Each structure stands twice: as structure tokens, then as C-alpha cells.
């Protein structure tokens, strides 16, 4: 009986660790909004207002997206901001998606 309780407890700990290691949709959304606020050099109340709007604005859409789709959207937006085209864009996208 003690062995079963020990195994069940161990399984609960391991599953919570695995879940915590994977970034969730909310974390991805926070990262994306934070990156955008940093690019705009927002500080103080302006940053706070932007972050609130960003997190609310994309909330329903981002929740439906997979982490890979979120990464793709983020990298695509960054490539667009840099006006990358052709092979440069392809290389950037590949690198961006690997590091995300």
C-alpha cells in the first residue's frame, strides 16, 4: 500500500514538472506582448496600458492557436518589421523558429 501511494505521489510530481516546463499560451502571449512593448520603448504607465490592451486584444485568438502557430506569428511579424524578403527572410524565419 505504501508503494502505491509513493508511486502515485511520484507520478503527480513528475507530471507537474513536465507541465511547468512547457510554456503555455498565456506565457507565449506575455512574451509576444512584452517583446512588442520593448520594441516601442514603452515605459511606466504607457507600457502598462499597452500590455493590458495587448493581452486582452489577442486573448481569444491566441487561446485557439498552438504554441507553434504563436511562434510563427511572432517570427513573421519580426521579419515584416525588418522588411526581409527572399532568402534573408527564409533564413531569419528558420533561425527564429528554432530559438523560440
Short mmCIF file of C-alpha atoms in Angstrom, two decimals, residues 4 7 22-24 29 37 43 45-46 50 53 63 65 75 81 83 87:
data_model
loop_
_atom_site.label_atom_id
_atom_site.label_comp_id
_atom_site.label_asym_id
_atom_site.label_seq_id
_atom_site.Cartn_x
_atom_site.Cartn_y
_atom_site.Cartn_z
CA UNK A 4 1.27 2.51 -4.41
CA UNK A 7 4.29 5.79 -6.96
CA UNK A 22 6.29 23.71 -21.43
CA UNK A 23 5.38 27.34 -22.00
CA UNK A 24 1.63 27.81 -22.04
CA UNK A 29 1.16 35.80 -25.22
CA UNK A 37 6.37 46.86 -25.85
CA UNK A 43 7.93 52.79 -20.06
CA UNK A 45 2.04 53.76 -17.43
CA UNK A 46 2.30 53.68 -21.22
CA UNK A 50 -0.14 48.73 -23.84
CA UNK A 53 -4.58 46.09 -24.27
CA UNK A 63 -6.01 30.82 -26.97
CA UNK A 65 -3.52 28.92 -31.50
CA UNK A 75 8.64 35.48 -36.09
CA UNK A 81 9.24 44.78 -39.27
CA UNK A 83 11.37 44.22 -44.24
CA UNK A 87 16.44 34.09 -48.84
#
